[in-house]
PDB file of C-alpha atoms in Angstrom:
ATOM      1  CA  MET A1428     -57.305  51.268  10.233  1.00 50.00           C
ATOM      2  CA  SER A1429     -53.754  52.341  10.980  1.00 54.00           C
ATOM      3  CA  SER A1430     -51.152  50.225   9.309  1.00 58.00           C
ATOM      4  CA  ASP A1431     -48.003  51.870  10.564  1.00 73.00           C
ATOM      5  CA  SER A1432     -46.677  49.025  12.598  1.00 82.00           C
ATOM      6  CA  PRO A1433     -48.223  46.047  14.273  1.00 83.00           C
ATOM      7  CA  PRO A1434     -49.003  46.294  17.991  1.00 87.00           C
ATOM      8  CA  GLU A1435     -46.518  45.129  20.561  1.00 86.00           C
ATOM      9  CA  TYR A1436     -48.288  41.955  21.550  1.00 90.00           C
ATOM     10  CA  VAL A1437     -48.442  40.487  18.069  1.00 92.00           C
ATOM     11  CA  HIS A1438     -45.515  38.153  18.623  1.00 93.00           C
ATOM     12  CA  PHE A1439     -47.378  36.446  21.447  1.00 94.00           C
ATOM     13  CA  PHE A1440     -49.729  34.738  19.008  1.00 95.00           C
ATOM     14  CA  GLY A1441     -46.970  33.517  16.770  1.00 94.00           C
ATOM     15  CA  VAL A1442     -44.935  32.127  19.625  1.00 95.00           C
ATOM     16  CA  MET A1443     -47.991  30.489  21.143  1.00 96.00           C
ATOM     17  CA  GLY A1444     -48.679  28.919  17.774  1.00 96.00           C
ATOM     18  CA  ALA A1445     -45.227  27.380  17.616  1.00 96.00           C
ATOM     19  CA  THR A1446     -45.446  26.258  21.240  1.00 97.00           C
ATOM     20  CA  SER A1447     -48.882  24.708  20.955  1.00 96.00           C
ATOM     21  CA  ALA A1448     -47.873  22.846  17.803  1.00 96.00           C
ATOM     22  CA  ILE A1449     -45.170  20.895  19.579  1.00 97.00           C
ATOM     23  CA  VAL A1450     -46.673  20.759  23.062  1.00 97.00           C
ATOM     24  CA  PHE A1451     -50.061  19.310  22.187  1.00 97.00           C
ATOM     25  CA  SER A1452     -48.726  16.849  19.660  1.00 97.00           C
ATOM     26  CA  ALA A1453     -46.166  15.780  22.268  1.00 97.00           C
ATOM     27  CA  PHE A1454     -49.071  15.186  24.656  1.00 97.00           C
ATOM     28  CA  GLY A1455     -50.749  12.997  22.079  1.00 97.00           C
ATOM     29  CA  ALA A1456     -47.567  11.133  21.218  1.00 97.00           C
ATOM     30  CA  ALA A1457     -46.791  10.579  24.901  1.00 97.00           C
ATOM     31  CA  TYR A1458     -50.204   9.142  25.580  1.00 97.00           C
ATOM     32  CA  GLY A1459     -49.964   6.930  22.499  1.00 97.00           C
ATOM     33  CA  THR A1460     -46.529   5.663  23.477  1.00 97.00           C
ATOM     34  CA  ALA A1461     -47.485   5.087  27.110  1.00 97.00           C
ATOM     35  CA  LYS A1462     -50.756   3.296  26.484  1.00 97.00           C
ATOM     36  CA  SER A1463     -49.419   1.014  23.770  1.00 96.00           C
ATOM     37  CA  GLY A1464     -46.261   0.465  25.831  1.00 96.00           C
ATOM     38  CA  MET A1465     -48.462  -0.904  28.577  1.00 96.00           C
ATOM     39  CA  GLY A1466     -49.934  -3.385  26.136  1.00 96.00           C
ATOM     40  CA  ILE A1467     -46.524  -4.378  24.806  1.00 96.00           C
ATOM     41  CA  ALA A1468     -45.162  -4.913  28.291  1.00 95.00           C
ATOM     42  CA  ALA A1469     -48.141  -7.032  29.219  1.00 95.00           C
ATOM     43  CA  MET A1470     -48.174  -9.261  26.172  1.00 94.00           C
ATOM     44  CA  SER A1471     -44.431  -9.695  25.788  1.00 91.00           C
ATOM     45  CA  VAL A1472     -44.283 -11.692  29.003  1.00 93.00           C
ATOM     46  CA  MET A1473     -45.785 -14.636  27.188  1.00 90.00           C
ATOM     47  CA  ARG A1474     -44.821 -13.887  23.572  1.00 89.00           C
ATOM     48  CA  PRO A1475     -41.486 -12.063  23.501  1.00 88.00           C
ATOM     49  CA  GLU A1476     -40.939 -12.870  19.848  1.00 86.00           C
ATOM     50  CA  LEU A1477     -43.734 -10.461  18.896  1.00 89.00           C
ATOM     51  CA  ILE A1478     -42.083  -7.410  20.426  1.00 88.00           C
ATOM     52  CA  MET A1479     -40.641  -6.119  17.152  1.00 86.00           C
ATOM     53  CA  LYS A1480     -44.010  -6.169  15.413  1.00 88.00           C
ATOM     54  CA  SER A1481     -45.745  -4.653  18.399  1.00 92.00           C
ATOM     55  CA  ILE A1482     -43.534  -1.581  18.492  1.00 92.00           C
ATOM     56  CA  LEU A1483     -45.516  -0.294  15.495  1.00 93.00           C
ATOM     57  CA  PRO A1484     -48.042   1.780  17.531  1.00 95.00           C
ATOM     58  CA  VAL A1485     -45.120   3.434  19.318  1.00 95.00           C
ATOM     59  CA  VAL A1486     -43.566   4.362  15.970  1.00 93.00           C
ATOM     60  CA  MET A1487     -46.841   5.837  14.776  1.00 94.00           C
ATOM     61  CA  ALA A1488     -47.187   7.854  17.948  1.00 95.00           C
ATOM     62  CA  GLY A1489     -43.708   9.201  17.317  1.00 93.00           C
ATOM     63  CA  ILE A1490     -44.752  10.260  13.833  1.00 94.00           C
ATOM     64  CA  ILE A1491     -47.466  12.433  15.341  1.00 95.00           C
ATOM     65  CA  ALA A1492     -44.825  14.269  17.346  1.00 95.00           C
ATOM     66  CA  ILE A1493     -42.822  14.760  14.155  1.00 93.00           C
ATOM     67  CA  TYR A1494     -45.818  16.469  12.558  1.00 94.00           C
ATOM     68  CA  GLY A1495     -45.916  18.923  15.440  1.00 95.00           C
ATOM     69  CA  LEU A1496     -42.153  19.427  15.241  1.00 94.00           C
ATOM     70  CA  VAL A1497     -42.242  20.237  11.536  1.00 92.00           C
ATOM     71  CA  VAL A1498     -45.000  22.823  11.986  1.00 94.00           C
ATOM     72  CA  ALA A1499     -43.294  24.370  15.013  1.00 95.00           C
ATOM     73  CA  VAL A1500     -40.052  24.740  13.061  1.00 91.00           C
ATOM     74  CA  LEU A1501     -41.962  26.187  10.127  1.00 91.00           C
ATOM     75  CA  ILE A1502     -43.706  28.774  12.304  1.00 93.00           C
ATOM     76  CA  GLY A1503     -40.593  29.602  14.265  1.00 92.00           C
ATOM     77  CA  SER A1504     -38.599  30.202  11.116  1.00 88.00           C
ATOM     78  CA  ASN A1505     -41.224  32.516   9.672  1.00 88.00           C
ATOM     79  CA  MET A1506     -41.402  34.779  12.682  1.00 89.00           C
ATOM     80  CA  ASP A1507     -39.337  37.891  12.872  1.00 87.00           C
ATOM     81  CA  ASN A1508     -39.206  41.067  14.866  1.00 86.00           C
ATOM     82  CA  THR A1509     -39.832  43.481  12.006  1.00 85.00           C
ATOM     83  CA  ASP A1510     -42.891  45.425  10.971  1.00 84.00           C
ATOM     84  CA  ALA A1511     -43.603  42.905   8.248  1.00 85.00           C
ATOM     85  CA  TYR A1512     -44.908  40.516  10.879  1.00 89.00           C
ATOM     86  CA  THR A1513     -48.485  41.705  10.896  1.00 90.00           C
ATOM     87  CA  THR A1514     -51.322  40.703  13.167  1.00 91.00           C
ATOM     88  CA  TYR A1515     -52.777  38.675  10.326  1.00 92.00           C
ATOM     89  CA  ARG A1516     -49.661  36.535  10.025  1.00 92.00           C
ATOM     90  CA  SER A1517     -49.465  36.006  13.752  1.00 93.00           C
ATOM     91  CA  PHE A1518     -53.064  34.849  13.894  1.00 95.00           C
ATOM     92  CA  LEU A1519     -52.394  32.480  11.012  1.00 95.00           C
ATOM     93  CA  HIS A1520     -49.467  31.049  12.914  1.00 95.00           C
ATOM     94  CA  LEU A1521     -51.549  30.618  16.052  1.00 96.00           C
ATOM     95  CA  GLY A1522     -54.237  28.819  14.087  1.00 96.00           C
ATOM     96  CA  ALA A1523     -51.705  26.599  12.361  1.00 96.00           C
ATOM     97  CA  GLY A1524     -50.092  25.606  15.641  1.00 97.00           C
ATOM     98  CA  LEU A1525     -53.373  24.871  17.333  1.00 97.00           C
ATOM     99  CA  SER A1526     -54.680  22.879  14.386  1.00 96.00           C
ATOM    100  CA  VAL A1527     -51.742  20.505  14.194  1.00 97.00           C
ATOM    101  CA  GLY A1528     -51.362  20.355  17.975  1.00 97.00           C
ATOM    102  CA  LEU A1529     -54.906  19.465  18.888  1.00 97.00           C
ATOM    103  CA  SER A1530     -55.329  17.112  15.932  1.00 97.00           C
ATOM    104  CA  GLY A1531     -52.129  15.412  16.997  1.00 97.00           C
ATOM    105  CA  LEU A1532     -53.496  15.142  20.518  1.00 97.00           C
ATOM    106  CA  ALA A1533     -56.602  13.420  19.182  1.00 97.00           C
ATOM    107  CA  ALA A1534     -54.606  11.146  16.911  1.00 97.00           C
ATOM    108  CA  GLY A1535     -52.254  10.220  19.732  1.00 97.00           C
ATOM    109  CA  PHE A1536     -55.176   9.239  21.935  1.00 97.00           C
ATOM    110  CA  ALA A1537     -56.560   7.029  19.212  1.00 97.00           C
ATOM    111  CA  VAL A1538     -53.207   5.418  18.450  1.00 97.00           C
ATOM    112  CA  GLY A1539     -52.640   4.680  22.128  1.00 97.00           C
ATOM    113  CA  ILE A1540     -55.946   3.007  22.808  1.00 97.00           C
ATOM    114  CA  VAL A1541     -55.998   1.052  19.547  1.00 97.00           C
ATOM    115  CA  GLY A1542     -52.356   0.080  19.950  1.00 97.00           C
ATOM    116  CA  ASP A1543     -52.898  -1.181  23.477  1.00 96.00           C
ATOM    117  CA  ALA A1544     -55.855  -3.370  22.612  1.00 96.00           C
ATOM    118  CA  GLY A1545     -54.355  -4.387  19.284  1.00 96.00           C
ATOM    119  CA  VAL A1546     -51.051  -5.682  20.587  1.00 96.00           C
ATOM    120  CA  ARG A1547     -52.718  -7.553  23.387  1.00 95.00           C
ATOM    121  CA  GLY A1548     -55.063  -9.194  20.892  1.00 95.00           C
ATOM    122  CA  THR A1549     -52.297  -9.902  18.376  1.00 94.00           C
ATOM    123  CA  ALA A1550     -50.507 -12.000  20.953  1.00 93.00           C
ATOM    124  CA  GLN A1551     -53.458 -14.342  21.043  1.00 93.00           C
ATOM    125  CA  GLN A1552     -54.677 -14.030  17.446  1.00 93.00           C
ATOM    126  CA  PRO A1553     -51.936 -13.214  14.915  1.00 90.00           C
ATOM    127  CA  ARG A1554     -54.443 -12.431  12.189  1.00 92.00           C
ATOM    128  CA  LEU A1555     -55.494  -9.379  14.141  1.00 94.00           C
ATOM    129  CA  PHE A1556     -52.249  -7.604  13.252  1.00 92.00           C
ATOM    130  CA  VAL A1557     -53.342  -6.482   9.807  1.00 91.00           C
ATOM    131  CA  GLY A1558     -56.612  -5.135  11.159  1.00 94.00           C
ATOM    132  CA  MET A1559     -54.750  -3.249  13.861  1.00 94.00           C
ATOM    133  CA  VAL A1560     -52.449  -1.682  11.261  1.00 93.00           C
ATOM    134  CA  LEU A1561     -55.420  -0.497   9.214  1.00 94.00           C
ATOM    135  CA  ILE A1562     -57.105   1.082  12.214  1.00 96.00           C
ATOM    136  CA  LEU A1563     -53.831   2.708  13.248  1.00 95.00           C
ATOM    137  CA  ILE A1564     -53.466   4.198   9.778  1.00 93.00           C
ATOM    138  CA  PHE A1565     -56.915   5.732  10.059  1.00 95.00           C
ATOM    139  CA  ALA A1566     -56.020   7.136  13.459  1.00 95.00           C
ATOM    140  CA  GLU A1567     -52.752   8.517  12.093  1.00 94.00           C
ATOM    141  CA  VAL A1568     -54.362  10.443   9.239  1.00 93.00           C
ATOM    142  CA  LEU A1569     -56.245  12.544  11.777  1.00 93.00           C
ATOM    143  CA  GLY A1570     -52.919  14.075  12.671  1.00 94.00           C
ATOM    144  CA  LEU A1571     -52.053  14.349   8.996  1.00 94.00           C
ATOM    145  CA  TYR A1572     -55.218  16.366   8.300  1.00 95.00           C
ATOM    146  CA  GLY A1573     -54.204  18.762  11.064  1.00 95.00           C
ATOM    147  CA  LEU A1574     -50.768  19.050   9.474  1.00 94.00           C
ATOM    148  CA  ILE A1575     -52.269  19.817   6.057  1.00 93.00           C
ATOM    149  CA  VAL A1576     -54.469  22.568   7.494  1.00 95.00           C
ATOM    150  CA  ALA A1577     -51.499  23.949   9.415  1.00 94.00           C
ATOM    151  CA  LEU A1578     -49.372  24.051   6.274  1.00 92.00           C
ATOM    152  CA  ILE A1579     -52.105  25.773   4.299  1.00 90.00           C
ATOM    153  CA  LEU A1580     -52.599  28.360   7.035  1.00 92.00           C
ATOM    154  CA  SER A1581     -48.989  29.090   7.776  1.00 88.00           C
ATOM    155  CA  THR A1582     -47.991  29.686   4.189  1.00 83.00           C
ATOM    156  CA  LYS A1583     -50.746  32.081   3.258  1.00 84.00           C
ATOM    157  CA  LYS A1584     -49.449  35.384   2.006  1.00 75.00           C
ATOM    158  CA  SER A1585     -50.804  38.418   3.803  1.00 58.00           C
TER     159      SER A1585
ATOM    160  CA  MET B 684     -44.146 -39.590  34.884  1.00 58.00           C
ATOM    161  CA  ALA B 685     -44.561 -36.392  32.886  1.00 62.00           C
ATOM    162  CA  ASP B 686     -44.659 -36.688  29.138  1.00 61.00           C
ATOM    163  CA  THR B 687     -41.225 -35.656  27.870  1.00 65.00           C
ATOM    164  CA  ARG B 688     -42.005 -35.665  24.169  1.00 69.00           C
ATOM    165  CA  THR B 689     -40.921 -32.594  22.245  1.00 65.00           C
ATOM    166  CA  THR B 690     -43.540 -29.876  22.390  1.00 67.00           C
ATOM    167  CA  HIS B 691     -43.459 -26.251  21.387  1.00 70.00           C
ATOM    168  CA  VAL B 692     -42.461 -24.614  24.634  1.00 64.00           C
ATOM    169  CA  THR B 693     -41.423 -21.029  25.131  1.00 61.00           C
ATOM    170  CA  TYR B 694     -37.945 -21.286  26.517  1.00 60.00           C
ATOM    171  CA  TYR B 695     -36.506 -18.172  28.087  1.00 58.00           C
ATOM    172  CA  GLY B 696     -33.243 -18.100  26.195  1.00 58.00           C
ATOM    173  CA  PRO B 697     -30.216 -15.990  27.044  1.00 60.00           C
ATOM    174  CA  ASP B 698     -30.330 -12.243  26.424  1.00 59.00           C
ATOM    175  CA  GLN B 699     -28.004 -12.629  23.464  1.00 62.00           C
ATOM    176  CA  ASP B 700     -31.038 -13.675  21.421  1.00 64.00           C
ATOM    177  CA  ASN B 701     -32.449 -10.156  21.628  1.00 67.00           C
ATOM    178  CA  ILE B 702     -29.480  -8.497  20.030  1.00 75.00           C
ATOM    179  CA  GLY B 703     -30.843  -8.780  16.478  1.00 75.00           C
ATOM    180  CA  PRO B 704     -34.207  -7.054  16.950  1.00 75.00           C
ATOM    181  CA  PHE B 705     -32.603  -4.571  19.319  1.00 80.00           C
ATOM    182  CA  ARG B 706     -30.172  -3.489  16.637  1.00 85.00           C
ATOM    183  CA  THR B 707     -32.984  -3.127  14.111  1.00 84.00           C
ATOM    184  CA  LEU B 708     -34.956  -0.994  16.530  1.00 84.00           C
ATOM    185  CA  LEU B 709     -31.899   1.149  17.236  1.00 87.00           C
ATOM    186  CA  VAL B 710     -31.335   1.742  13.533  1.00 89.00           C
ATOM    187  CA  PHE B 711     -34.968   2.721  13.008  1.00 88.00           C
ATOM    188  CA  THR B 712     -34.966   5.011  16.025  1.00 87.00           C
ATOM    189  CA  LEU B 713     -31.907   6.881  14.813  1.00 90.00           C
ATOM    190  CA  LEU B 714     -33.384   7.044  11.328  1.00 89.00           C
ATOM    191  CA  MET B 715     -36.686   8.415  12.576  1.00 88.00           C
ATOM    192  CA  VAL B 716     -35.041  10.998  14.790  1.00 87.00           C
ATOM    193  CA  THR B 717     -32.528  12.350  12.295  1.00 90.00           C
ATOM    194  CA  ALA B 718     -33.834  11.793   8.784  1.00 90.00           C
ATOM    195  CA  PRO B 719     -37.059  13.832   8.577  1.00 89.00           C
ATOM    196  CA  ILE B 720     -35.772  17.020  10.189  1.00 88.00           C
ATOM    197  CA  SER B 721     -32.401  16.965   8.452  1.00 90.00           C
ATOM    198  CA  LEU B 722     -33.999  16.242   5.072  1.00 90.00           C
ATOM    199  CA  TYR B 723     -36.452  19.080   5.764  1.00 89.00           C
ATOM    200  CA  PHE B 724     -33.690  21.631   6.061  1.00 88.00           C
ATOM    201  CA  MET B 725     -31.473  20.085   3.427  1.00 88.00           C
ATOM    202  CA  SER B 726     -34.226  19.938   0.829  1.00 88.00           C
ATOM    203  CA  LYS B 727     -35.243  23.480   1.690  1.00 86.00           C
ATOM    204  CA  THR B 728     -31.810  24.966   1.148  1.00 85.00           C
ATOM    205  CA  ILE B 729     -30.361  22.715  -1.523  1.00 85.00           C
ATOM    206  CA  VAL B 730     -33.293  21.682  -3.657  1.00 83.00           C
ATOM    207  CA  PHE B 731     -35.981  24.309  -3.349  1.00 81.00           C
ATOM    208  CA  GLU B 732     -34.021  27.478  -2.809  1.00 77.00           C
ATOM    209  CA  GLY B 733     -30.908  26.364  -4.658  1.00 79.00           C
ATOM    210  CA  MET B 734     -32.029  24.494  -7.714  1.00 80.00           C
ATOM    211  CA  LEU B 735     -35.606  25.709  -8.067  1.00 79.00           C
ATOM    212  CA  SER B 736     -35.065  29.260  -6.750  1.00 78.00           C
ATOM    213  CA  MET B 737     -38.239  29.539  -4.771  1.00 78.00           C
ATOM    214  CA  GLU B 738     -39.124  32.077  -2.152  1.00 80.00           C
ATOM    215  CA  GLU B 739     -38.349  31.172   1.398  1.00 79.00           C
ATOM    216  CA  ASN B 740     -41.961  30.605   2.414  1.00 77.00           C
ATOM    217  CA  ASP B 741     -42.631  28.297  -0.497  1.00 80.00           C
ATOM    218  CA  ALA B 742     -39.409  26.433   0.143  1.00 84.00           C
ATOM    219  CA  TYR B 743     -40.439  25.848   3.768  1.00 83.00           C
ATOM    220  CA  PHE B 744     -43.811  24.554   2.611  1.00 84.00           C
ATOM    221  CA  TYR B 745     -42.425  22.047   0.107  1.00 86.00           C
ATOM    222  CA  GLY B 746     -39.718  21.058   2.549  1.00 87.00           C
ATOM    223  CA  ALA B 747     -42.426  20.156   5.051  1.00 88.00           C
ATOM    224  CA  ILE B 748     -44.059  17.940   2.437  1.00 89.00           C
ATOM    225  CA  VAL B 749     -40.705  16.222   1.829  1.00 89.00           C
ATOM    226  CA  ALA B 750     -40.318  15.631   5.568  1.00 90.00           C
ATOM    227  CA  VAL B 751     -43.771  14.047   5.829  1.00 91.00           C
ATOM    228  CA  VAL B 752     -43.119  11.788   2.835  1.00 92.00           C
ATOM    229  CA  VAL B 753     -39.790  10.688   4.332  1.00 92.00           C
ATOM    230  CA  VAL B 754     -41.511   9.884   7.626  1.00 92.00           C
ATOM    231  CA  HIS B 755     -44.009   7.663   5.838  1.00 92.00           C
ATOM    232  CA  ILE B 756     -41.269   5.911   3.889  1.00 93.00           C
ATOM    233  CA  ILE B 757     -39.504   5.067   7.156  1.00 92.00           C
ATOM    234  CA  LEU B 758     -42.793   3.816   8.576  1.00 90.00           C
ATOM    235  CA  VAL B 759     -43.383   1.513   5.600  1.00 91.00           C
ATOM    236  CA  MET B 760     -39.815   0.198   5.871  1.00 90.00           C
ATOM    237  CA  PHE B 761     -40.423  -0.570   9.527  1.00 89.00           C
ATOM    238  CA  VAL B 762     -43.650  -2.435   8.777  1.00 87.00           C
ATOM    239  CA  VAL B 763     -41.929  -4.496   6.067  1.00 88.00           C
ATOM    240  CA  VAL B 764     -39.037  -5.395   8.382  1.00 86.00           C
ATOM    241  CA  ALA B 765     -41.423  -6.264  11.199  1.00 81.00           C
ATOM    242  CA  PHE B 766     -43.441  -8.520   8.919  1.00 80.00           C
ATOM    243  CA  ARG B 767     -40.364 -10.250   7.534  1.00 81.00           C
ATOM    244  CA  GLU B 768     -38.956 -11.070  10.929  1.00 73.00           C
ATOM    245  CA  LYS B 769     -39.620 -14.703  11.684  1.00 67.00           C
ATOM    246  CA  PRO B 770     -40.462 -15.331  15.317  1.00 59.00           C
ATOM    247  CA  LYS B 771     -37.840 -17.496  16.961  1.00 59.00           C
ATOM    248  CA  ALA B 772     -39.342 -20.734  18.214  1.00 56.00           C
ATOM    249  CA  GLY B 773     -38.468 -21.824  21.699  1.00 51.00           C
ATOM    250  CA  PHE B 774     -36.024 -24.637  22.255  1.00 46.00           C
ATOM    251  CA  PRO B 775     -37.791 -27.952  22.657  1.00 46.00           C
ATOM    252  CA  LEU B 776     -37.474 -29.904  25.853  1.00 46.00           C
ATOM    253  CA  LYS B 777     -34.471 -32.139  25.865  1.00 52.00           C
ATOM    254  CA  GLN B 778     -35.207 -35.811  25.467  1.00 55.00           C
ATOM    255  CA  ASP B 779     -33.150 -38.193  27.521  1.00 56.00           C
TER     256      ASP B 779
END
């Protein structure tokens, strides 16, 4: 196997890794924000004093986007145009970006649907709030697992 | 005649009532947008590469962990503030 210099197209995988990290987690965060925003808008007509508490699903959806941002910055900072950027490293970066991006997409979906139903129910039954927070935490850690895998992958030495 | 005794009614007060929660939300938004990313880079350069003299890759890795921890701290602060906020009761109907 020749190891003179990596092929020309190797940077594609690294760049796609950084892109997919932020793009897919932004998809998830957008869906989470939009769906729970619908619930907040609906329930705040009758109970406007609960708006502050109900913004919590939106905050958690934003956190998912931050996971993607951190991984994208990490990958983007580790890429360079020299011969040290081997195919192996570029594949690792692609895998890292996809892992955090698609996990963030899944987590964002969960946060959106749970947030929507949770805030609508909290307006009628205040004791539901704690249960909603617990379910949202479980939905959030899906994105965190993707971040952990992405960090492990992107910092492997070749 | 309608019963005019004082009941708990939701009274749509003036918009000035919203200024408190709005300010809290603004503070948390700015915090969430600026703190994790800035602490990521600051901890990478100052703490991990400066004081602990790590390699760049390792410093990026531990900086990412710092950013995630900071994000969760902000989230917990938000939950505490949201719990502490007492919902404002509506003004009761005026009795003549």
